[in-house]
PDB file of C-alpha atoms in Angstrom:
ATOM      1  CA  UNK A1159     120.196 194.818 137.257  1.00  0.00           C
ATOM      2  CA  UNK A1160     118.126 191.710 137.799  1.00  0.00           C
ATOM      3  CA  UNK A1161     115.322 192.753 136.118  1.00  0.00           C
ATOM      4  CA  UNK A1162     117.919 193.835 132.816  1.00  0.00           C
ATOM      5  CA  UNK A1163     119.415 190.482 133.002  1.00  0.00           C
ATOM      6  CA  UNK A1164     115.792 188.760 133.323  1.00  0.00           C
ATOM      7  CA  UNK A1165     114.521 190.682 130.385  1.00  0.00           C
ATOM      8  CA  UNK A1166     117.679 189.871 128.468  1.00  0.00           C
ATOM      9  CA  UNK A1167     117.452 186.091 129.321  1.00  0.00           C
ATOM     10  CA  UNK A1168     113.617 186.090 128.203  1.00  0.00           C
ATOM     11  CA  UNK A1169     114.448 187.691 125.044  1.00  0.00           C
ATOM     12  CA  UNK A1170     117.436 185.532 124.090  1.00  0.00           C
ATOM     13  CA  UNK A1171     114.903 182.343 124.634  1.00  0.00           C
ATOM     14  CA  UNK A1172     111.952 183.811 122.539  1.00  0.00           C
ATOM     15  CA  UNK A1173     114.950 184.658 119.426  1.00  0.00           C
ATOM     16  CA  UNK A1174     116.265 181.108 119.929  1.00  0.00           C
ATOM     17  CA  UNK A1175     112.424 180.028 120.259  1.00  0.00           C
ATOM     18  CA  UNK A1176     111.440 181.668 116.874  1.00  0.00           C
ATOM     19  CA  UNK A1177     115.114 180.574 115.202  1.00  0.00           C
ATOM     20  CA  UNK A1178     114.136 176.792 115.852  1.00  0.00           C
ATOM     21  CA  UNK A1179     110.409 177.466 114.751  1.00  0.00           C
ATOM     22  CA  UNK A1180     111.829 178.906 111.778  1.00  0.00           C
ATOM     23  CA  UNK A1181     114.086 175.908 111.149  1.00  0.00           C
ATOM     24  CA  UNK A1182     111.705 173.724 112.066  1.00  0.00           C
ATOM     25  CA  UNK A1183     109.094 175.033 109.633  1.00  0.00           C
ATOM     26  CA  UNK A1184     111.701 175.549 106.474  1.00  0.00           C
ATOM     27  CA  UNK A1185     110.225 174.041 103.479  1.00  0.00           C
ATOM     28  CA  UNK A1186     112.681 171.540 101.776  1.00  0.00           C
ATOM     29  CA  UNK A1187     114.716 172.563  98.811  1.00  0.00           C
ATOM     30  CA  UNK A1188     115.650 171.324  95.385  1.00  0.00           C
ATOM     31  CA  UNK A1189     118.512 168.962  94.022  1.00  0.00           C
ATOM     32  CA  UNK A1190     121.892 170.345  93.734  1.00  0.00           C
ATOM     33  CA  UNK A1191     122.659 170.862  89.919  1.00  0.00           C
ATOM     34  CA  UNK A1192     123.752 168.417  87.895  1.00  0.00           C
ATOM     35  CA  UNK A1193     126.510 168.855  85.003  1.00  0.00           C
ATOM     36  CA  UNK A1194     124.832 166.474  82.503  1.00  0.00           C
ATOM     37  CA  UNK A1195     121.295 167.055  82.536  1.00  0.00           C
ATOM     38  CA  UNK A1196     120.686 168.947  79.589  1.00  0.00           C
ATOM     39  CA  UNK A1197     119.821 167.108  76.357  1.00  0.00           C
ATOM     40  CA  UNK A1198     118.179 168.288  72.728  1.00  0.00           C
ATOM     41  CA  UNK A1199     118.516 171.039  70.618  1.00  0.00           C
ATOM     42  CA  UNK A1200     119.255 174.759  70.664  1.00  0.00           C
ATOM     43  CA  UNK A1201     115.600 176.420  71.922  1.00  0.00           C
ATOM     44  CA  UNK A1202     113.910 178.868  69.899  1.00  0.00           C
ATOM     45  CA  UNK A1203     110.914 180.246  70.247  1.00  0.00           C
ATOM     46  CA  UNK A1204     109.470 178.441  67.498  1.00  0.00           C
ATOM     47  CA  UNK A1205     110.888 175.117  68.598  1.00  0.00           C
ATOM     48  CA  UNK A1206     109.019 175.818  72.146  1.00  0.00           C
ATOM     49  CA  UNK A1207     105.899 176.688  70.944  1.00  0.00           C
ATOM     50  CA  UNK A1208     105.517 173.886  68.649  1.00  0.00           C
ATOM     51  CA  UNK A1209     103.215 171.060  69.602  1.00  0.00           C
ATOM     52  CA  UNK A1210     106.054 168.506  69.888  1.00  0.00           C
ATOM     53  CA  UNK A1211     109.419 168.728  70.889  1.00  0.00           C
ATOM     54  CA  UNK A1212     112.768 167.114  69.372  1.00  0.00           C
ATOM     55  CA  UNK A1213     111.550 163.671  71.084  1.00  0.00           C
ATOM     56  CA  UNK A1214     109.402 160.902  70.357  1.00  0.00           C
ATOM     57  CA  UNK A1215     106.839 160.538  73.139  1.00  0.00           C
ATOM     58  CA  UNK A1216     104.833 156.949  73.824  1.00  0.00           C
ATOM     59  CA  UNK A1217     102.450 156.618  76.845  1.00  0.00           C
ATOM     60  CA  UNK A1218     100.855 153.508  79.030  1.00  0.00           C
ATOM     61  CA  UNK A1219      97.715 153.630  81.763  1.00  0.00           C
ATOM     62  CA  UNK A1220      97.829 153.390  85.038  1.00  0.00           C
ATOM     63  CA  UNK A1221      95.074 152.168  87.560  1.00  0.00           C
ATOM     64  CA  UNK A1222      95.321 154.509  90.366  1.00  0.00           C
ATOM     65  CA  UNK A1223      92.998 151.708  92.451  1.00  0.00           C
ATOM     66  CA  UNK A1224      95.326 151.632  95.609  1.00  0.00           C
ATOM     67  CA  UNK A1225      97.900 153.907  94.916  1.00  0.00           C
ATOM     68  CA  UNK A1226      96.618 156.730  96.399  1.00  0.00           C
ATOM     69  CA  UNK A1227      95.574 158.540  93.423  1.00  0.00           C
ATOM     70  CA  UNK A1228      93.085 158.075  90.120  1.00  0.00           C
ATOM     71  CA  UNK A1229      93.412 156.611  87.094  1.00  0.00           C
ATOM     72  CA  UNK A1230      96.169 158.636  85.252  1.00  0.00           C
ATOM     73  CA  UNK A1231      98.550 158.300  81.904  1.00  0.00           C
ATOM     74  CA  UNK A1232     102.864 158.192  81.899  1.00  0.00           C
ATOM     75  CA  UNK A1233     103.955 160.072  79.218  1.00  0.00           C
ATOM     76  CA  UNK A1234     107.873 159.287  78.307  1.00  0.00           C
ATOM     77  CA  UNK A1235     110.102 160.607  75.373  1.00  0.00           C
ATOM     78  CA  UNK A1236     111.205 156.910  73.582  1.00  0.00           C
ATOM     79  CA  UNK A1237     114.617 158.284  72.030  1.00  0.00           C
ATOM     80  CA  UNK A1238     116.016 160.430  75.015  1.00  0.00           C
ATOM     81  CA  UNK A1239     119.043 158.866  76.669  1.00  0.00           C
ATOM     82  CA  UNK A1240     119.731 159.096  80.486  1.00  0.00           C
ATOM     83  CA  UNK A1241     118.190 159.753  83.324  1.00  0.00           C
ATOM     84  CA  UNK A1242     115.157 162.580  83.482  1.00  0.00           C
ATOM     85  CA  UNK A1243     113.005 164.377  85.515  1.00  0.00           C
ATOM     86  CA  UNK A1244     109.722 163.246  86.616  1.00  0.00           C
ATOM     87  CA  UNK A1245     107.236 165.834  86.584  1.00  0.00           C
ATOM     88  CA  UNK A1246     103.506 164.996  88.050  1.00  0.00           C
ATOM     89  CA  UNK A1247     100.148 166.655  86.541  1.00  0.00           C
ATOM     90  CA  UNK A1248      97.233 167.617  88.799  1.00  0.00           C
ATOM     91  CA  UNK A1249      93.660 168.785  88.027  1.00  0.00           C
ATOM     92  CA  UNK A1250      91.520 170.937  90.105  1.00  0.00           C
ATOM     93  CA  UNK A1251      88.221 170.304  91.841  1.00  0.00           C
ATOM     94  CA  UNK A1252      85.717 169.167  89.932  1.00  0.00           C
ATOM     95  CA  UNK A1253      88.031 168.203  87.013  1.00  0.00           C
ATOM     96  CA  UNK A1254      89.440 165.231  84.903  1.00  0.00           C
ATOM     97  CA  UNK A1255      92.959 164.839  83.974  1.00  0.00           C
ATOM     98  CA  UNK A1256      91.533 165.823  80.509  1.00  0.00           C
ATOM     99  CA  UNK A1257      91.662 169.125  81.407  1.00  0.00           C
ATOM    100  CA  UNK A1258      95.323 169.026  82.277  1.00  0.00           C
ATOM    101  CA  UNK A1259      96.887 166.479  79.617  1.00  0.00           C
ATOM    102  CA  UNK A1260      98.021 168.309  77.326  1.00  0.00           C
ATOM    103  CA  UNK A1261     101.252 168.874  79.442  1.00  0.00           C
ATOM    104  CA  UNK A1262     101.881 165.647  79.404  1.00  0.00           C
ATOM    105  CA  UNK A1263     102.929 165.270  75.710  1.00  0.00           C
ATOM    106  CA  UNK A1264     104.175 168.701  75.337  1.00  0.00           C
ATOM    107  CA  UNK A1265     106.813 167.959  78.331  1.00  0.00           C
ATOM    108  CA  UNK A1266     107.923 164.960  77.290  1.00  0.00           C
ATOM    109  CA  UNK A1267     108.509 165.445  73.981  1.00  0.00           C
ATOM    110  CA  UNK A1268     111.472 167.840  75.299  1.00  0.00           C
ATOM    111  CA  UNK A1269     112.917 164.702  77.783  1.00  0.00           C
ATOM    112  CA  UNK A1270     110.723 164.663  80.516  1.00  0.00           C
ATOM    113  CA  UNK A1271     108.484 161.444  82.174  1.00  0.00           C
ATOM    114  CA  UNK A1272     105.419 163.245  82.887  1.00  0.00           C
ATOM    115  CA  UNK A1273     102.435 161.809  84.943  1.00  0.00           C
ATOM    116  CA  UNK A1274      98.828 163.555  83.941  1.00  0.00           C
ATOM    117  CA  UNK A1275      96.540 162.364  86.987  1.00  0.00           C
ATOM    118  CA  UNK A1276      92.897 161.635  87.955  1.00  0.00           C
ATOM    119  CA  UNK A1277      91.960 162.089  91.314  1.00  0.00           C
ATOM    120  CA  UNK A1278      90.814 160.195  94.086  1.00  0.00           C
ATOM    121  CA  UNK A1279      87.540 162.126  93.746  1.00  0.00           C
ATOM    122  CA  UNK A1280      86.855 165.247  91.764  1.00  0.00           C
ATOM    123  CA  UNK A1281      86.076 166.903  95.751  1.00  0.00           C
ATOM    124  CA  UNK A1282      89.203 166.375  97.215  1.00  0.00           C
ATOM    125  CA  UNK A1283      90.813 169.502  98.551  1.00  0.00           C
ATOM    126  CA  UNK A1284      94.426 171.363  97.977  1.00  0.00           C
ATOM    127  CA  UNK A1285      95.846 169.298 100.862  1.00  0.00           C
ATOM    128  CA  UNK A1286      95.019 166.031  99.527  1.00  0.00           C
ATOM    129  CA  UNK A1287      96.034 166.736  95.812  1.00  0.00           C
ATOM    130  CA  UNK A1288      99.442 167.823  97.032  1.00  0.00           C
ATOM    131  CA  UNK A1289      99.171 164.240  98.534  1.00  0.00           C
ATOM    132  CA  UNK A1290      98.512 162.734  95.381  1.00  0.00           C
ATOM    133  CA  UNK A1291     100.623 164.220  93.479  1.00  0.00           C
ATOM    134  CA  UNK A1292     103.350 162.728  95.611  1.00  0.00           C
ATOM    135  CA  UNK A1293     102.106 159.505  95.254  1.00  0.00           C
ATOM    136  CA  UNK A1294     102.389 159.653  91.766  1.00  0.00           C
ATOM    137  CA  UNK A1295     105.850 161.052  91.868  1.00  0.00           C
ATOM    138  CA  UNK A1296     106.434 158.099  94.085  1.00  0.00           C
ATOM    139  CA  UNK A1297     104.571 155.373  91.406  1.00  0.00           C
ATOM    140  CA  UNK A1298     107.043 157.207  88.567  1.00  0.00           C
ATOM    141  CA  UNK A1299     109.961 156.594  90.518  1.00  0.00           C
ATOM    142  CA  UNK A1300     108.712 153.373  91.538  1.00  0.00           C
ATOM    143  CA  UNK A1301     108.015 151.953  87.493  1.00  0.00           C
ATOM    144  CA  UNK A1302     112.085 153.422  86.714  1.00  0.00           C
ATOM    145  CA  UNK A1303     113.237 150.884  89.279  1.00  0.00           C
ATOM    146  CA  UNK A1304     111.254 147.786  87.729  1.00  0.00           C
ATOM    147  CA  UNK A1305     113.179 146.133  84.648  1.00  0.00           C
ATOM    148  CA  UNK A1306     109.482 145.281  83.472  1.00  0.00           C
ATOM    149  CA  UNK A1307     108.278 149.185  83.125  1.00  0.00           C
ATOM    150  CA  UNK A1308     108.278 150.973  80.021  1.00  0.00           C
ATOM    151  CA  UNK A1309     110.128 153.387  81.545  1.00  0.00           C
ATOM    152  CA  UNK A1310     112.725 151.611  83.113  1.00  0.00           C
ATOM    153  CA  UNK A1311     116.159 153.377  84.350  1.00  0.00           C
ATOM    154  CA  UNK A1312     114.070 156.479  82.580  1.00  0.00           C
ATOM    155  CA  UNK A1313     114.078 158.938  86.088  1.00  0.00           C
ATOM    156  CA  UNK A1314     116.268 160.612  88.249  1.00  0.00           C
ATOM    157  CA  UNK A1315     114.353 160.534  91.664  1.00  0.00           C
ATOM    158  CA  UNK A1316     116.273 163.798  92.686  1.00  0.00           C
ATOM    159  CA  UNK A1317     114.616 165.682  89.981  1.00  0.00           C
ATOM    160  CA  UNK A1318     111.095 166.347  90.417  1.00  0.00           C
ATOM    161  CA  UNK A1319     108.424 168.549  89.322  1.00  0.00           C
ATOM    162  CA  UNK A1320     105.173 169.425  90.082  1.00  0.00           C
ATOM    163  CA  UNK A1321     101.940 171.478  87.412  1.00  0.00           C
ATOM    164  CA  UNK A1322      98.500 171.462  88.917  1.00  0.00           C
ATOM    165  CA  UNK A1323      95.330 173.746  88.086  1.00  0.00           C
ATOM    166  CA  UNK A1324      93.228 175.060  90.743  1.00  0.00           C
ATOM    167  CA  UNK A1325      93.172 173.290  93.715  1.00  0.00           C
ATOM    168  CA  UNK A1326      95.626 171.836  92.365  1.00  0.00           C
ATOM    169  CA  UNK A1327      97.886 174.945  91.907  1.00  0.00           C
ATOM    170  CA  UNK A1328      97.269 175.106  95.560  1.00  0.00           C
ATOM    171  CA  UNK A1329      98.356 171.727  95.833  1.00  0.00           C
ATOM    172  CA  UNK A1330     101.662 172.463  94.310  1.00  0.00           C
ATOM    173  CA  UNK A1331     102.662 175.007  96.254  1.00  0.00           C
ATOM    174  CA  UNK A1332     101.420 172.921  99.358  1.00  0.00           C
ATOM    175  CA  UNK A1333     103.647 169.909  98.127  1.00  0.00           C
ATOM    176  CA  UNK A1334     106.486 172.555  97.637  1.00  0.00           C
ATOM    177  CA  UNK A1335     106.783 173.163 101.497  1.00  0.00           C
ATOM    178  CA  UNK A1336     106.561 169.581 101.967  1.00  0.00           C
ATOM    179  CA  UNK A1337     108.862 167.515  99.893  1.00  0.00           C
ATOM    180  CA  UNK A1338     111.876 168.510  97.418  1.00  0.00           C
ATOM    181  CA  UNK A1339     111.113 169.883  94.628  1.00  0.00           C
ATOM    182  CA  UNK A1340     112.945 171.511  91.589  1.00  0.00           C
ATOM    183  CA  UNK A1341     110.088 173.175  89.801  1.00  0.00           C
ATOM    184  CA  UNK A1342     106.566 173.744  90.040  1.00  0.00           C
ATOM    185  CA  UNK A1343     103.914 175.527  88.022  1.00  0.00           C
ATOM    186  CA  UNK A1344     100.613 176.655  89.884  1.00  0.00           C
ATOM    187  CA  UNK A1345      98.252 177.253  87.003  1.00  0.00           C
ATOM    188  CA  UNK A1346      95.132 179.601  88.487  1.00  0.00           C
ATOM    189  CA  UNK A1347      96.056 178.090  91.688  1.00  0.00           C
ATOM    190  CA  UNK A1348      93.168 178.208  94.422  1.00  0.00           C
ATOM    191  CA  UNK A1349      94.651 177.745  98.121  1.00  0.00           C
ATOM    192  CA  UNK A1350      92.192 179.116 101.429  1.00  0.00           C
ATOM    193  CA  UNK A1351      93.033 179.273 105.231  1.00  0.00           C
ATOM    194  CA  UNK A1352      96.766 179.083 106.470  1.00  0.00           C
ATOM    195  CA  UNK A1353      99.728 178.386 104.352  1.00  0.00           C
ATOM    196  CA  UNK A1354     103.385 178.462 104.459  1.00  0.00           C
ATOM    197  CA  UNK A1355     103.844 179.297 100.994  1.00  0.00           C
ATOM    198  CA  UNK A1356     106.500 181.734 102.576  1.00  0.00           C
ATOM    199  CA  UNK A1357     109.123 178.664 103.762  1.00  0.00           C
ATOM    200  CA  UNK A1358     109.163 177.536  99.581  1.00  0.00           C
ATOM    201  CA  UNK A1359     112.597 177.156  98.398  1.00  0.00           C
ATOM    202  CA  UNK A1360     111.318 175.699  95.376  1.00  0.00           C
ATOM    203  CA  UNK A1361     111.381 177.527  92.069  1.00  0.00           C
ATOM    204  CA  UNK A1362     108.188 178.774  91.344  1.00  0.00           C
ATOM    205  CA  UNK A1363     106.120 180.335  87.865  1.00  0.00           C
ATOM    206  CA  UNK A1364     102.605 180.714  88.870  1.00  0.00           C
ATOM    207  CA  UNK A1365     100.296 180.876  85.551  1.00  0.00           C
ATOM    208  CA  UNK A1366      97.527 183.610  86.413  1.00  0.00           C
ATOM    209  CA  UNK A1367      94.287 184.028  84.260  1.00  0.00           C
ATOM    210  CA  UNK A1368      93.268 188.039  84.815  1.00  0.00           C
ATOM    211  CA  UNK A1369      89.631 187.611  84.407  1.00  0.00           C
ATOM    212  CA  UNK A1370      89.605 184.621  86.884  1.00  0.00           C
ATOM    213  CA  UNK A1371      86.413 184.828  89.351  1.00  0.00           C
ATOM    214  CA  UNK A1372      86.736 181.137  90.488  1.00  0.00           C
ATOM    215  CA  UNK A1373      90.119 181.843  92.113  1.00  0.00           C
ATOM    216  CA  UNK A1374      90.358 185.924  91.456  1.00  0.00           C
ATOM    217  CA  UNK A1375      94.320 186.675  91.335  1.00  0.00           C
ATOM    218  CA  UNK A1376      94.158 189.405  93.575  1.00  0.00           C
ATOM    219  CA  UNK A1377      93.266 186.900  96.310  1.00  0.00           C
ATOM    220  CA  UNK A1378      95.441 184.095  95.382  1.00  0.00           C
ATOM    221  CA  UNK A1379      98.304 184.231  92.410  1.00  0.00           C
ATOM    222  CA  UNK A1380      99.019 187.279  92.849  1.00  0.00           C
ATOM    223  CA  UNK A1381      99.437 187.386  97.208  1.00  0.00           C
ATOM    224  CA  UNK A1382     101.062 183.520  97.022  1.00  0.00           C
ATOM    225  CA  UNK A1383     103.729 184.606  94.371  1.00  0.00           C
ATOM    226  CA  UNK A1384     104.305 187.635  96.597  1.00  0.00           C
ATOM    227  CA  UNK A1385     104.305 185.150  99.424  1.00  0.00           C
ATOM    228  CA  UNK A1386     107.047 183.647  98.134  1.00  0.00           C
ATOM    229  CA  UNK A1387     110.574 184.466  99.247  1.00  0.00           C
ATOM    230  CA  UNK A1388     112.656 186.331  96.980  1.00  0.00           C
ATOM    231  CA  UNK A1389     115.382 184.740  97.261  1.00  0.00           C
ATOM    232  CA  UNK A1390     113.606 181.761  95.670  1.00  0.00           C
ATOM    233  CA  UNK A1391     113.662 181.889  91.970  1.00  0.00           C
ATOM    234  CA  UNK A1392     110.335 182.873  90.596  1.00  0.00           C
ATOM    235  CA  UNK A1393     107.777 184.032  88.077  1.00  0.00           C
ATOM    236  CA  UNK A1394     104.511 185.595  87.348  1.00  0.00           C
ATOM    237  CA  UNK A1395     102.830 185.416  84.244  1.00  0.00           C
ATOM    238  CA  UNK A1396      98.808 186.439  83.651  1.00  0.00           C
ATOM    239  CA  UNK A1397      97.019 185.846  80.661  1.00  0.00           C
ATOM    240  CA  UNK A1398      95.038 188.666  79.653  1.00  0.00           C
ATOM    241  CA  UNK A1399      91.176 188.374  79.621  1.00  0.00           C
ATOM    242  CA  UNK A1400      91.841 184.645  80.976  1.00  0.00           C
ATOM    243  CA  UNK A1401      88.880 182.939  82.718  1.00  0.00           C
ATOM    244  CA  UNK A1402      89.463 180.219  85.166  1.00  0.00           C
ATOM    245  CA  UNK A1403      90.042 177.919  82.294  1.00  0.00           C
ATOM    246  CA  UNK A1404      92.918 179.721  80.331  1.00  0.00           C
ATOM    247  CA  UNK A1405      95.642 177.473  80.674  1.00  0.00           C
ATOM    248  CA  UNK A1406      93.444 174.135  80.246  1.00  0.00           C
ATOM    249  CA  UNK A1407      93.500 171.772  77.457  1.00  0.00           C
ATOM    250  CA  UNK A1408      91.778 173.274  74.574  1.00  0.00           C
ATOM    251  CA  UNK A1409      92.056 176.451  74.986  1.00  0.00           C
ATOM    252  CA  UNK A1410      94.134 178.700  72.477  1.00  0.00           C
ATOM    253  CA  UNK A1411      97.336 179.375  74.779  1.00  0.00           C
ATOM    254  CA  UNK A1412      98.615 175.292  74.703  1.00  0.00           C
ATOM    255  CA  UNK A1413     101.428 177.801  72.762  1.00  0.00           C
ATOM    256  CA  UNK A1414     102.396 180.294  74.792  1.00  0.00           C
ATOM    257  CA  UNK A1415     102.169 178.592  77.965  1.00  0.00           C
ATOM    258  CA  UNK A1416     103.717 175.523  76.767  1.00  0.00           C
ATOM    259  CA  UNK A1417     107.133 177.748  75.857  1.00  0.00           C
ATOM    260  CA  UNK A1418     107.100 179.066  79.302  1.00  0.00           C
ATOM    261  CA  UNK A1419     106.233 175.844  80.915  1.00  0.00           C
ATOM    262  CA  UNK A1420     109.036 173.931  78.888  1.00  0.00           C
ATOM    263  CA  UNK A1421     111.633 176.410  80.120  1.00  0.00           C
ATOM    264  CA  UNK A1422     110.715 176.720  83.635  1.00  0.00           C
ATOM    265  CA  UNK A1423     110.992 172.853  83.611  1.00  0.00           C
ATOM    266  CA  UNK A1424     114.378 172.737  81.197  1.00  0.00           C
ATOM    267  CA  UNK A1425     115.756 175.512  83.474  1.00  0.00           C
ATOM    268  CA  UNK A1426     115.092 174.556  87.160  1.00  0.00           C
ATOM    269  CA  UNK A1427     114.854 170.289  86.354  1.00  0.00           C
ATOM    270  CA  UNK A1428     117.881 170.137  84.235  1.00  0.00           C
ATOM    271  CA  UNK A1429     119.496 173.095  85.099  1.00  0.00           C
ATOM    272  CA  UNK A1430     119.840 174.280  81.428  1.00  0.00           C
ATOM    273  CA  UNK A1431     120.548 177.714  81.659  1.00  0.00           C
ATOM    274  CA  UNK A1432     119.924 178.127  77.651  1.00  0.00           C
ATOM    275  CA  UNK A1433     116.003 178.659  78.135  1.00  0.00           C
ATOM    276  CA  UNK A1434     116.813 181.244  80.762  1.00  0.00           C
ATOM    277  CA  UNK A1435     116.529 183.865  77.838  1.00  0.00           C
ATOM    278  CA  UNK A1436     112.760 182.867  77.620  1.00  0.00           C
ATOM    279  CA  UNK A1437     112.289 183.676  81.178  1.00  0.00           C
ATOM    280  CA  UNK A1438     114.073 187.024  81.609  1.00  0.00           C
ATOM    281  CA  UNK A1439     114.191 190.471  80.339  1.00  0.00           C
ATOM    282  CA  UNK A1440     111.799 193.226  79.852  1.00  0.00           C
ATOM    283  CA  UNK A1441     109.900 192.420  76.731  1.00  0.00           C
ATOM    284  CA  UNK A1442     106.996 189.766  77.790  1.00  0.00           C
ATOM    285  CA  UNK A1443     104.273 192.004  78.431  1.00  0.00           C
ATOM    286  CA  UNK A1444     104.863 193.287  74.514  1.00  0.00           C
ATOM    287  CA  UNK A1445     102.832 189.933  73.930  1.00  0.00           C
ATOM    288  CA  UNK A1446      99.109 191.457  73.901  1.00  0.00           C
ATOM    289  CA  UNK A1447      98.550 187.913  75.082  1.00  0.00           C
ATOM    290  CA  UNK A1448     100.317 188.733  78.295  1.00  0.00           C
ATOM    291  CA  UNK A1449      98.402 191.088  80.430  1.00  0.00           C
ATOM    292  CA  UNK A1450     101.697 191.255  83.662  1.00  0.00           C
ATOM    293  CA  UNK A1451     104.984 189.467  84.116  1.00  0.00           C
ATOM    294  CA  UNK A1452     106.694 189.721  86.954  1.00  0.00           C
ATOM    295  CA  UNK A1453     110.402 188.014  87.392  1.00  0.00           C
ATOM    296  CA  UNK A1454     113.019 187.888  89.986  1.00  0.00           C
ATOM    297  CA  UNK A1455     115.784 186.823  87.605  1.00  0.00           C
ATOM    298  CA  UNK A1456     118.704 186.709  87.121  1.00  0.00           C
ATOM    299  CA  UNK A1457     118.526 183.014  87.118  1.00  0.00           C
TER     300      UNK A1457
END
């Protein structure tokens, strides 16, 4: 009897041991929904693929010399009213924001600030670009609370986004288990060693090029978005023949992408349920641009 009730006491304090590891180790989660968030136009697929959105977008420089990050531009819709969400824009190593900027117009022209970032250094690792891109989350938030900012009153600091290529997919996801988050898209995301990608709470569309040997999906898009709870709202999609490159500036799927990055970000940021019918159902893969999509909708 006292070696049943010793065995029972030791396994009671290893499941209260791993509960409070668990707990300890849960990765925040995103804003509770907001009523008035949405803003523009009935979507379309036309109206998503389209270089510019409904809004007018203006931009301004910032010196990243002490902030914690590089040299990066704001992006910020001129004619949207209210509050939006701040969304920050990460390269990957051995990249300039050049090769990520093209979000930034695309994004706000639909009512988001967006933030397309330099880098400390072009060497800095996943860890440190999920760093830096809360930094510049931070500096956004930071310029809405000065009267002397172009974008002044312009952000809700409880909706926040996060896009970064490479590394700085891996960044993302990193930042994802770190801070609160509404929405992040890993483009090609590169992430080695340990990770707790399996705590995120925070919705999740990983952009996957198939012919990637930089960061080959089968050893990182593919196992992080499986990583992922299911319970977390999230999405797969790969672009067929894709090298490392094929969601970059410049390259010819700015289009696709951008209609599947805009929704993500209308869907999970402003809790606009109309661009959910972008994201679900069975008919993505009939794009011969898109080699696998994989969904856990309904959402």
């Amino acid at each position: 009897m006292k070696l049943k009730a010793y065995l029972a006491r030791i396994t009671s304090l290893v499941t209260v041991s791993l509960l409070a590891s668990s707990l300890a180790y849960a990765a925040p989660g995103p804003s509770a929904p907001c009523a008035d968030c949405s803003r523009g136009p009935n979507p379309t697929v036309a109206s998503l693929q389209s270089r510019s959105g409904p809004f007018t977008v203006s931009t301004f420089s910032v010196s990243g010399y002490l902030r914690g990050f590089g040299n990066s531009t704001v992006h910020y819709p001129t004619n949207a009213t209210g509050k939006m969400g701040a969304i920050a824009v990460i390269p990957g190593y051995l990249s300039y924001e050049d090769s990520i900027r093209w979000w930034g117009p695309r994004l706000a022209s639909h009512g988001f600030v967006v933030i397309t970032m330099n880098t400390n250094t072009i060497y800095d690792q996943p860890d440190s670009r999920a760093t830096q891109l809360s930094r510049a989350l931070d500096y956004v938030i930071e310029q809405s609370n000065s009267r002397s900012s172009p974008i002044s009153g312009k952000v809700d600091s409880t909706r926040l986004g996060a896009i970064g290529w490479s590394m700085g997919g891996g960044g993302s996801l990193k930042l994802s288990t770190e801070r609160s988050l509404n929405a992040i898209i890993p483009q090609a995301p590169y992430y080695a060693g340990l990770n707790r990608f399996n705590t995120i709470n925070t919705p999740t569309m990983i952009l996957a090029c198939s012919a990637d040997v930089v960061a080959p999906v089968a050893s990182h898009a593919s196992p992080f978005y499986n990583r992922i709870p299911d319970a977390t709202p999230k999405a797969f999609l790969e672009i067929y023949g894709g090298s490392h490159f094929c969601a970059n500036s410049g390259y010819p799927n700015e289009d696709l992408l951008g209609m599947y990055g805009i929704s993500w970000m209308k869907r999970f940021i402003d809790f606009d349920s109309r661009y959910s019918q972008f994201l679900c159902g069975p008919n993505h893969a009939a794009d011969l641009r898109i080699s696998e999509y994989r969904e856990n909708c309904n959402y």
